[in-house]
Structure formats: structure tokens, C-alpha cells
């Protein structure tokens, strides 16, 4: 199944951090991007995309659409053969997880896929899922074969009360596979990234990726960092993975997109080495202490118990084998991301 590159391509959530680099990649190829955004009049969010357009051979057309507004993606999908569905809230501290996370993720995915069903040109949907749909807590890796996360595994431990963001991504991806199996017009490929870092196209982003690096820059980890192990992926490599998932006819199923296994301690050390003027501790905060202060640092005690001090390992082999992915080293992405946030005024210059 080949996607016709003369046809427009729909990107939902085009003003987001991850989507920005994807739109850039599509414009570089000379494609026409239908950018579905909540507020096309918001120039702070759309200007960086328009600037990319002016430097590329591609073109961009904005459409107003909201995940919770049924049918609002229809116009943007007209004549498209491919949708990249990236829109979904990535916020950790929410008041009402059902309203703020689950509904936009789940109903939004349904909404976009129903649009795909109504668009008779549609051939493929690439959904930005997450490693959060693969595991809930680091302790879950003990149950994984070889203690390694693979595309075979699903998150079974998150709920509305515990890790609701991960729960939202799990429900949304499951729903996507269900809806994909109920029709024969388009196929579904999911991208399951680990924690995304690296310079985006707009330093004023609100993604949770920004929050953690800004915390590091502000000195929130000056007494040390939690021993929280995670995987990281550069936002530019993630854009490439989306692009390849969209345009590789044989792409199939889920793809874990993750460069390296790392952790907050390693990230803090790498940044500290390059930016010695910043108040960044590189010692490990004891788990018992973190457990005690958890609510004051935006974590629950249960999250601390189940995520601190456990190893993390995911296999990106399927992406290398089938999408021919290569990955930037995490160290480079971390340093370039920190510098990007300094240059953009999000982290104070020191
Ligand atoms: P982001 O910058 O906050 O992007 C989220 C996008 O979703 C924004 O464009 C936002 O629109 C849009 N959105 C949220 N609610 C919406 C609604 N009700 N209607 C329409 N659009 C809505 O975060 P991101 O990091 O780029 O995340 C993009 C995708 O990657 C998400 O699916 C996320 O789950 C996934 N992901 C991210 C990471 C990571 O570490 N960053 C890791 C794994 C997976 P506005 O611009 O109008 O706010």
C-alpha cells in the first residue's frame, strides 16, 4: 500500500511538541500538510509552523478541530490518504483525570478514526501512542519476559486513580486497534515512544517533556535526583519514525521508539557536566525521603513505591529492523534540549 505524496496529509495536534518536528519533516518532503489545531488564530502556536512552511517546498493549511467535537476533523481529512494522530493531552498533574485526560484521549481517538472511516480516500492512520500503553510502573518490568518491554506487552496496571495519563494512552490505543479491525479501508500503525526530549520547533511548549527539563534548570533537583529509570527518544528521531511508519508500505503493528535506557540521575549528570553553573544535584535522593515528600514534588506515594529504584529496559529492535531507524545518543538530545530551553527563555541563563 503506497501513499500518494501529491495528496495532503492530516496531522492532528499540529501545534504540539512532537507534531512540530513531524510537520517539519513532511514539509521538507514537499508535502501538503493539513494541520488540525484547536485554535488556528493563536499566532504564538502557529507562527513557528508558518515559518517552517516559508523555508520548505511544502505547504500547510490550518483547520480548526477539537478532539471532543465530533466530526470536527472531517474537513481537514478531505482528500487525505494518511492521518498522523498525535493530539492527546500530555499533562501529569490534573484535577479531573476523566475529563482532562481520558475523555480527550479516548473519545478523541474515536472521533479521529470515525473521520478516517468517513474519508473514502483514507489508506493509513499512524497513531502516536506511548510506552505508557506498554507499561504502567517500572516495577511491572519484573513480569516482562527478560525484563524487557516489547510491542507484545500491554499496560495492565494503570487506572483512573493511579497513573491516569498512562491509562488514557492505553485505552486510546486499544480503542484504535478495535476500530481498525472493524473495517478494511485503512490500516493502523502505532508509534510507542518513550520519554521525548530534544529541541522542538517552539520553545514555548507545554508538553510534560518541557516541565521536567525546566525543573532541572530551576534547581528543583539541586539536592539530588530521583532514581527513576526511563527510556528517552529525541523528538527529531521520533518525527522520522512517524514519517517512516506513514510511508513504508510494509509498516505494521506497534513500534517502540526509544533511543536508550537512561534515568533522571543520568540526565541530571549529563546536563550538570555541560552546564556547571546550574544548581543540579547528581546524587540519588533516597527512596524513603522521596516517598515522604512525594505530594510536594507532584508525585503520589504509590508512584514512588512502584517506580523508584527499578531498572528500565525496552527493545527498539522492531523499529530498527522494519523502519530502518537509527537513533541519536540521549546525551546529545539532553544537552541540545537544555540549550534550546535556555535560548528560548524557558530556562534562565546563568
Ligand atoms: P503537547 O505538546 O502537549 O501536544 C499535545 C497536542 O494535543 C497539542 O497540540 C494540543 O493542542 C493537542 N490537544 C490536546 N487536547 C486537545 C483537544 N481537546 N483537541 C484538540 N487537540 C488537543 O505534547 P506532546 O509531548 O507533543 O505529545 C504529543 C503526543 O505524543 C501525545 O499523544 C502524547 O501522548 C504522545 N507522547 C508524548 C511523549 C513525551 O514524552 N512528550 C511520550 C510518549 C508519547 P494545543 O496545541 O491546542 O494545546
Short mmCIF file of C-alpha atoms and ligand atoms in Angstrom, two decimals:
data_model
loop_
_atom_site.label_atom_id
_atom_site.label_comp_id
_atom_site.label_asym_id
_atom_site.label_seq_id
_atom_site.Cartn_x
_atom_site.Cartn_y
_atom_site.Cartn_z
CA UNK A 1 0.00 0.00 0.00
CA UNK A 2 1.63 3.21 -1.20
CA UNK A 3 0.63 6.66 0.00
CA UNK A 4 0.35 9.21 -2.82
CA UNK A 5 2.65 12.08 -1.84
CA UNK A 6 0.74 14.51 -4.03
CA UNK A 7 -2.25 14.15 -1.71
CA UNK A 8 -2.48 16.15 1.53
CA UNK A 9 -1.57 14.53 4.84
CA UNK A 10 -3.50 15.28 8.05
CA UNK A 11 -1.64 15.94 11.30
CA UNK A 12 -3.83 16.28 14.40
CA UNK A 13 -2.47 18.39 17.26
CA UNK A 14 -0.08 20.08 14.81
CA UNK A 15 0.84 22.79 17.34
CA UNK A 16 2.22 20.19 19.78
CA UNK A 17 5.87 19.48 20.61
CA UNK A 18 6.08 16.10 18.87
CA UNK A 19 3.95 17.21 15.91
CA UNK A 20 6.15 20.26 15.21
CA UNK A 21 9.13 18.21 14.09
CA UNK A 22 6.85 15.84 12.18
CA UNK A 23 5.27 18.73 10.26
CA UNK A 24 8.79 19.98 9.51
CA UNK A 25 9.73 16.55 8.13
CA UNK A 26 6.62 16.43 5.95
CA UNK A 27 7.17 19.96 4.63
CA UNK A 28 10.79 19.11 3.80
CA UNK A 29 9.42 16.35 1.54
CA UNK A 30 7.30 18.94 -0.26
CA UNK A 31 4.04 17.56 1.10
CA UNK A 32 0.84 19.47 1.74
CA UNK A 33 0.08 19.30 5.45
CA UNK A 34 -3.45 19.70 6.74
CA UNK A 35 -2.74 20.94 10.24
CA UNK A 36 -5.69 20.34 12.60
CA UNK A 37 -5.36 22.63 15.61
CA UNK A 38 -7.62 23.83 18.37
CA UNK A 39 -7.10 27.49 17.60
CA UNK A 40 -5.80 28.48 14.16
CA UNK A 41 -5.85 32.13 15.28
CA UNK A 42 -3.28 31.51 18.02
CA UNK A 43 -0.26 33.03 16.34
CA UNK A 44 2.15 32.13 19.15
CA UNK A 45 1.46 28.48 18.39
CA UNK A 46 1.08 28.62 14.60
CA UNK A 47 3.90 31.08 13.73
CA UNK A 48 6.73 28.50 14.05
CA UNK A 49 4.83 26.20 11.67
CA UNK A 50 4.27 29.02 9.18
CA UNK A 51 7.97 29.82 9.35
CA UNK A 52 8.83 26.22 8.52
CA UNK A 53 6.50 26.38 5.57
CA UNK A 54 8.20 29.52 4.24
CA UNK A 55 11.55 27.68 4.21
CA UNK A 56 10.30 24.50 2.57
CA UNK A 57 8.87 23.26 -0.69
CA UNK A 58 5.74 22.00 1.09
CA UNK A 59 2.65 23.86 2.19
CA UNK A 60 0.47 23.98 5.25
CA UNK A 61 -3.22 24.63 5.65
CA UNK A 62 -4.78 25.11 9.08
CA UNK A 63 -8.12 23.64 10.16
CA UNK A 64 -9.94 24.18 13.43
CA UNK A 65 -10.69 20.91 15.22
CA UNK A 66 -11.16 19.67 18.76
CA UNK A 67 -10.85 16.09 19.95
CA UNK A 68 -14.15 16.38 21.81
CA UNK A 69 -16.04 17.98 18.95
CA UNK A 70 -17.47 15.16 16.86
CA UNK A 71 -16.85 15.44 13.14
CA UNK A 72 -14.56 18.44 13.55
CA UNK A 73 -11.67 16.67 11.77
CA UNK A 74 -13.74 15.80 8.67
CA UNK A 75 -12.86 18.85 6.62
CA UNK A 76 -9.15 18.54 7.44
CA UNK A 77 -9.18 14.89 6.32
CA UNK A 78 -10.73 15.59 2.91
CA UNK A 79 -8.63 14.06 0.07
CA UNK A 80 -6.07 12.67 2.58
CA UNK A 81 -4.77 9.11 2.40
CA UNK A 82 -2.83 9.37 5.64
CA UNK A 83 -3.53 10.71 9.12
CA UNK A 84 -0.91 11.22 11.83
CA UNK A 85 -2.99 11.37 15.01
CA UNK A 86 -0.69 12.96 17.58
CA UNK A 87 -3.20 15.07 19.55
CA UNK A 88 -3.75 13.93 23.12
CA UNK A 89 -3.15 15.75 26.39
CA UNK A 90 0.22 15.02 27.99
CA UNK A 91 -0.12 16.55 31.43
CA UNK A 92 0.75 14.88 34.70
CA UNK A 93 -0.98 16.90 37.36
CA UNK A 94 -4.66 17.19 36.50
CA UNK A 95 -7.67 17.90 38.72
CA UNK A 96 -10.10 15.64 36.95
CA UNK A 97 -8.36 12.77 35.11
CA UNK A 98 -11.56 11.56 33.45
CA UNK A 99 -12.32 14.97 31.94
CA UNK A 100 -8.77 16.22 31.41
CA UNK A 101 -7.07 13.04 30.15
CA UNK A 102 -9.30 10.04 29.46
CA UNK A 103 -12.08 11.79 27.52
CA UNK A 104 -9.85 13.69 25.06
CA UNK A 105 -7.56 10.68 24.57
CA UNK A 106 -10.25 8.03 24.15
CA UNK A 107 -13.18 9.95 22.66
CA UNK A 108 -10.70 11.98 20.61
CA UNK A 109 -9.19 8.84 19.09
CA UNK A 110 -12.67 7.54 18.33
CA UNK A 111 -13.56 10.88 16.77
CA UNK A 112 -10.47 10.94 14.52
CA UNK A 113 -10.86 7.30 13.47
CA UNK A 114 -14.54 7.82 12.66
CA UNK A 115 -13.36 10.64 10.41
CA UNK A 116 -10.97 8.14 8.79
CA UNK A 117 -13.95 5.82 8.22
CA UNK A 118 -15.91 8.61 6.54
CA UNK A 119 -12.99 9.65 4.29
CA UNK A 120 -13.08 7.35 1.28
CA UNK A 121 -9.51 8.20 0.21
CA UNK A 122 -8.05 7.05 3.58
CA UNK A 123 -5.37 4.33 3.50
CA UNK A 124 -3.40 4.56 6.76
CA UNK A 125 -3.59 6.06 10.24
CA UNK A 126 -0.42 6.45 12.30
CA UNK A 127 -1.35 6.89 15.95
CA UNK A 128 1.07 8.46 18.41
CA UNK A 129 0.63 6.12 21.34
CA UNK A 130 3.28 5.75 24.03
CA UNK A 131 5.43 3.34 26.01
CA UNK A 132 2.84 4.28 28.65
CA UNK A 133 0.44 1.97 26.80
CA UNK A 134 3.02 -0.81 27.20
CA UNK A 135 3.80 -0.50 30.91
CA UNK A 136 2.39 1.43 33.85
CA UNK A 137 5.07 1.32 36.54
CA UNK A 138 8.74 0.41 36.38
CA UNK A 139 8.05 -2.46 38.80
CA UNK A 140 5.91 -4.07 36.03
CA UNK A 141 9.10 -4.85 34.11
CA UNK A 142 9.74 -7.66 36.57
CA UNK A 143 6.87 -9.50 34.89
CA UNK A 144 8.07 -8.82 31.32
CA UNK A 145 9.95 -11.63 29.52
CA UNK A 146 13.70 -10.94 30.00
CA UNK A 147 12.61 -7.85 31.97
CA UNK A 148 12.33 -6.11 28.61
CA UNK A 149 9.43 -4.09 27.22
CA UNK A 150 8.40 -5.18 23.72
CA UNK A 151 5.49 -4.48 21.37
CA UNK A 152 3.78 -7.65 22.66
CA UNK A 153 3.19 -6.15 26.09
CA UNK A 154 0.27 -4.04 27.31
CA UNK A 155 -0.08 -1.82 30.35
CA UNK A 156 -2.33 -3.63 32.82
CA UNK A 157 -1.55 -1.67 35.99
CA UNK A 158 -2.71 1.90 35.33
CA UNK A 159 -6.17 3.17 36.24
CA UNK A 160 -8.14 6.37 36.64
CA UNK A 161 -6.70 6.70 40.13
CA UNK A 162 -3.14 5.53 39.51
CA UNK A 163 -1.11 6.85 36.52
CA UNK A 164 -4.19 8.23 34.69
CA UNK A 165 -2.10 9.59 31.79
CA UNK A 166 -0.76 6.08 31.09
CA UNK A 167 -4.30 4.76 31.44
CA UNK A 168 -5.55 7.32 28.89
CA UNK A 169 -2.92 6.23 26.36
CA UNK A 170 -3.70 2.53 26.94
CA UNK A 171 -7.44 2.98 26.48
CA UNK A 172 -6.94 5.14 23.39
CA UNK A 173 -4.58 2.71 21.68
CA UNK A 174 -6.79 -0.30 22.46
CA UNK A 175 -9.79 1.52 21.03
CA UNK A 176 -7.78 2.37 17.92
CA UNK A 177 -6.91 -1.29 17.30
CA UNK A 178 -10.56 -2.25 17.84
CA UNK A 179 -11.85 0.34 15.35
CA UNK A 180 -9.11 -0.56 12.85
CA UNK A 181 -10.15 -4.22 12.96
CA UNK A 182 -13.77 -3.34 12.18
CA UNK A 183 -13.07 -2.00 8.67
CA UNK A 184 -10.87 -2.70 5.64
CA UNK A 185 -10.22 0.72 4.11
CA UNK A 186 -7.22 1.86 6.15
CA UNK A 187 -4.60 0.17 8.28
CA UNK A 188 -3.29 1.30 11.65
CA UNK A 189 0.34 1.66 12.71
CA UNK A 190 1.16 2.85 16.21
CA UNK A 191 4.26 4.65 17.39
CA UNK A 192 5.04 3.98 21.05
CA UNK A 193 7.70 6.48 22.13
CA UNK A 194 9.48 6.58 25.45
CA UNK A 195 10.08 9.99 27.09
CA UNK A 196 10.59 12.60 24.38
CA UNK A 197 13.40 15.17 24.65
CA UNK A 198 15.39 17.32 22.24
CA UNK A 199 14.86 20.69 20.57
CA UNK A 200 11.39 21.22 19.13
CA UNK A 201 10.30 23.99 16.82
CA UNK A 202 8.75 26.18 19.52
CA UNK A 203 10.39 26.81 22.93
CA UNK A 204 7.02 27.85 24.40
CA UNK A 205 5.76 24.27 24.51
CA UNK A 206 3.54 22.97 27.29
CA UNK A 207 4.27 19.25 26.93
CA UNK A 208 5.32 17.45 30.09
CA UNK A 209 8.73 16.95 28.42
CA UNK A 210 9.35 20.68 28.91
CA UNK A 211 8.25 20.68 32.55
CA UNK A 212 10.84 18.16 33.67
CA UNK A 213 13.77 19.89 31.97
CA UNK A 214 12.59 23.26 33.28
CA UNK A 215 12.50 21.75 36.78
CA UNK A 216 16.09 20.59 36.33
CA UNK A 217 17.10 24.10 35.16
CA UNK A 218 15.28 25.81 38.04
CA UNK A 219 17.15 23.81 40.62
CA UNK A 220 14.33 21.51 41.75
CA UNK A 221 16.88 18.68 41.73
CA UNK A 222 19.64 20.61 43.50
CA UNK A 223 19.62 18.20 46.43
CA UNK A 224 19.77 15.26 44.03
CA UNK A 225 17.59 13.43 41.54
CA UNK A 226 15.23 10.51 41.99
CA UNK A 227 16.47 7.13 40.84
CA UNK A 228 13.74 6.93 38.22
CA UNK A 229 14.79 4.96 35.19
CA UNK A 230 13.16 5.62 31.84
CA UNK A 231 13.87 5.50 28.13
CA UNK A 232 14.37 8.64 26.05
CA UNK A 233 13.87 9.48 22.42
CA UNK A 234 14.91 12.59 20.52
CA UNK A 235 11.92 14.48 19.09
CA UNK A 236 13.65 14.66 15.68
CA UNK A 237 14.16 10.88 15.57
CA UNK A 238 10.55 10.47 16.66
CA UNK A 239 9.42 12.61 13.72
CA UNK A 240 11.44 10.38 11.40
CA UNK A 241 9.83 7.29 12.93
CA UNK A 242 6.36 8.72 12.30
CA UNK A 243 7.34 9.60 8.74
CA UNK A 244 8.64 6.08 8.06
CA UNK A 245 5.60 4.48 9.70
CA UNK A 246 3.41 6.53 7.39
CA UNK A 247 5.25 5.96 4.14
CA UNK A 248 6.72 2.46 4.49
CA UNK A 249 4.11 0.24 2.83
CA UNK A 250 5.11 -2.82 4.90
CA UNK A 251 4.99 -1.00 8.27
CA UNK A 252 2.70 -2.96 10.54
CA UNK A 253 1.58 -3.06 14.17
CA UNK A 254 3.18 -1.24 17.08
CA UNK A 255 6.68 0.27 17.15
CA UNK A 256 8.56 1.09 20.34
CA UNK A 257 10.56 4.21 19.53
CA UNK A 258 13.24 4.70 22.14
CA UNK A 259 16.90 5.55 21.79
CA UNK A 260 18.47 4.41 25.05
CA UNK A 261 17.63 3.28 28.55
CA UNK A 262 18.52 6.09 30.92
CA UNK A 263 17.17 7.79 34.02
CA UNK A 264 16.77 11.12 35.78
CA UNK A 265 20.11 10.68 37.54
CA UNK A 266 21.98 10.17 34.28
CA UNK A 267 20.17 13.07 32.61
CA UNK A 268 20.99 15.34 35.56
CA UNK A 269 24.67 14.29 35.42
CA UNK A 270 24.95 14.88 31.68
CA UNK A 271 23.46 18.36 31.98
CA UNK A 272 25.47 19.23 35.07
CA UNK A 273 28.70 18.29 33.27
CA UNK A 274 27.94 20.64 30.38
CA UNK A 275 26.31 23.40 32.48
CA UNK A 276 28.25 23.56 35.77
CA UNK A 277 26.68 26.93 36.71
CA UNK A 278 23.26 25.41 37.21
CA UNK A 279 22.08 24.07 40.58
CA UNK A 280 21.78 20.45 39.57
CA UNK A 281 22.46 17.74 42.09
CA UNK A 282 23.75 14.46 40.81
CA UNK A 283 23.31 12.46 44.00
CA UNK A 284 20.48 10.00 44.37
CA UNK A 285 17.56 11.16 46.54
CA UNK A 286 16.87 8.25 48.92
CA UNK A 287 13.62 6.46 48.08
CA UNK A 288 12.29 6.80 51.65
CA UNK A 289 12.78 10.55 51.55
CA UNK A 290 11.11 10.87 48.18
CA UNK A 291 8.23 8.74 49.48
CA UNK A 292 7.81 11.15 52.39
CA UNK A 293 7.88 14.32 50.29
CA UNK A 294 6.10 12.81 47.26
CA UNK A 295 2.97 15.04 47.35
CA UNK A 296 5.14 18.18 47.48
CA UNK A 297 7.03 17.18 44.31
CA UNK A 298 3.95 16.29 42.27
CA UNK A 299 4.10 12.51 42.78
CA UNK A 300 1.91 10.11 44.68
CA UNK A 301 3.45 7.77 47.26
CA UNK A 302 2.25 4.82 45.21
CA UNK A 303 4.11 6.16 42.15
CA UNK A 304 7.26 6.46 44.22
CA UNK A 305 6.91 2.93 45.62
CA UNK A 306 6.40 1.39 42.18
CA UNK A 307 8.83 3.43 40.08
CA UNK A 308 11.87 4.44 42.06
CA UNK A 309 14.95 2.24 42.02
CA UNK A 310 13.79 -0.25 39.38
CA UNK A 311 15.68 -0.93 36.16
CA UNK A 312 14.05 0.02 32.84
CA UNK A 313 14.70 -1.64 29.53
CA UNK A 314 12.79 -1.53 26.25
CA UNK A 315 13.66 -3.14 22.93
CA UNK A 316 13.69 -0.88 19.86
CA UNK A 317 14.73 -3.80 17.62
CA UNK A 318 11.48 -3.91 15.64
CA UNK A 319 11.88 -0.24 14.67
CA UNK A 320 15.48 -0.82 13.57
CA UNK A 321 14.59 -3.95 11.60
CA UNK A 322 11.39 -2.79 9.91
CA UNK A 323 11.68 1.02 9.77
CA UNK A 324 15.46 1.11 9.47
CA UNK A 325 15.59 3.52 12.40
CA UNK A 326 18.85 4.91 13.75
CA UNK A 327 18.92 6.88 16.98
CA UNK A 328 20.80 9.89 18.30
CA UNK A 329 22.56 9.32 21.65
CA UNK A 330 20.49 10.51 24.63
CA UNK A 331 23.39 12.62 25.88
CA UNK A 332 23.28 14.77 22.74
CA UNK A 333 19.49 15.14 22.85
CA UNK A 334 19.55 16.11 26.54
CA UNK A 335 22.19 18.80 26.12
CA UNK A 336 20.60 20.22 22.96
CA UNK A 337 17.19 20.28 24.66
CA UNK A 338 18.56 22.15 27.68
CA UNK A 339 20.26 24.68 25.41
CA UNK A 340 17.06 25.06 23.35
CA UNK A 341 15.15 25.92 26.53
CA UNK A 342 17.83 28.41 27.59
CA UNK A 343 17.82 30.06 24.15
CA UNK A 344 14.02 30.20 24.18
CA UNK A 345 13.97 31.88 27.61
CA UNK A 346 12.34 28.89 29.34
CA UNK A 347 15.42 28.26 31.49
CA UNK A 348 17.23 31.25 33.00
CA UNK A 349 20.67 31.99 31.50
CA UNK A 350 23.47 31.59 34.05
P1 LIG B 1 1.91 18.54 23.56
O1 LIG B 1 2.92 19.46 23.04
O2 LIG B 1 1.11 18.96 24.75
O3 LIG B 1 0.94 18.16 22.37
C1 LIG B 1 -0.36 17.69 22.59
C2 LIG B 1 -1.22 18.17 21.44
O4 LIG B 1 -2.56 17.69 21.65
C3 LIG B 1 -1.30 19.71 21.36
O5 LIG B 1 -1.17 20.08 20.03
C4 LIG B 1 -2.69 20.00 21.87
O6 LIG B 1 -3.27 21.14 21.25
C5 LIG B 1 -3.43 18.76 21.41
N1 LIG B 1 -4.67 18.61 22.17
C6 LIG B 1 -4.82 18.41 23.50
N2 LIG B 1 -6.13 18.37 23.81
C7 LIG B 1 -6.80 18.59 22.64
C8 LIG B 1 -8.18 18.69 22.30
N3 LIG B 1 -9.14 18.57 23.21
N4 LIG B 1 -8.50 18.89 21.00
C9 LIG B 1 -7.54 19.03 20.05
N5 LIG B 1 -6.22 18.95 20.32
C10 LIG B 1 -5.88 18.73 21.60
O7 LIG B 1 2.55 17.14 23.95
P2 LIG B 1 3.49 16.18 23.11
O8 LIG B 1 4.55 15.75 24.04
O9 LIG B 1 3.84 16.77 21.81
O10 LIG B 1 2.52 14.94 22.86
C11 LIG B 1 2.08 14.59 21.56
C12 LIG B 1 1.69 13.12 21.57
O11 LIG B 1 2.84 12.35 21.89
C13 LIG B 1 0.62 12.77 22.59
O12 LIG B 1 -0.24 11.82 22.01
C14 LIG B 1 1.42 12.15 23.72
O13 LIG B 1 0.66 11.25 24.49
C15 LIG B 1 2.49 11.43 22.91
N6 LIG B 1 3.72 11.10 23.67
C16 LIG B 1 4.50 12.10 24.19
C17 LIG B 1 5.64 11.75 24.91
C18 LIG B 1 6.56 12.80 25.50
O14 LIG B 1 7.45 12.44 26.28
N7 LIG B 1 6.40 14.07 25.17
C19 LIG B 1 5.99 10.41 25.08
C20 LIG B 1 5.17 9.42 24.53
C21 LIG B 1 4.04 9.78 23.81
P3 LIG B 1 -2.91 22.63 21.69
O15 LIG B 1 -1.61 22.97 20.97
O16 LIG B 1 -4.06 23.44 21.21
O17 LIG B 1 -2.75 22.64 23.18
#
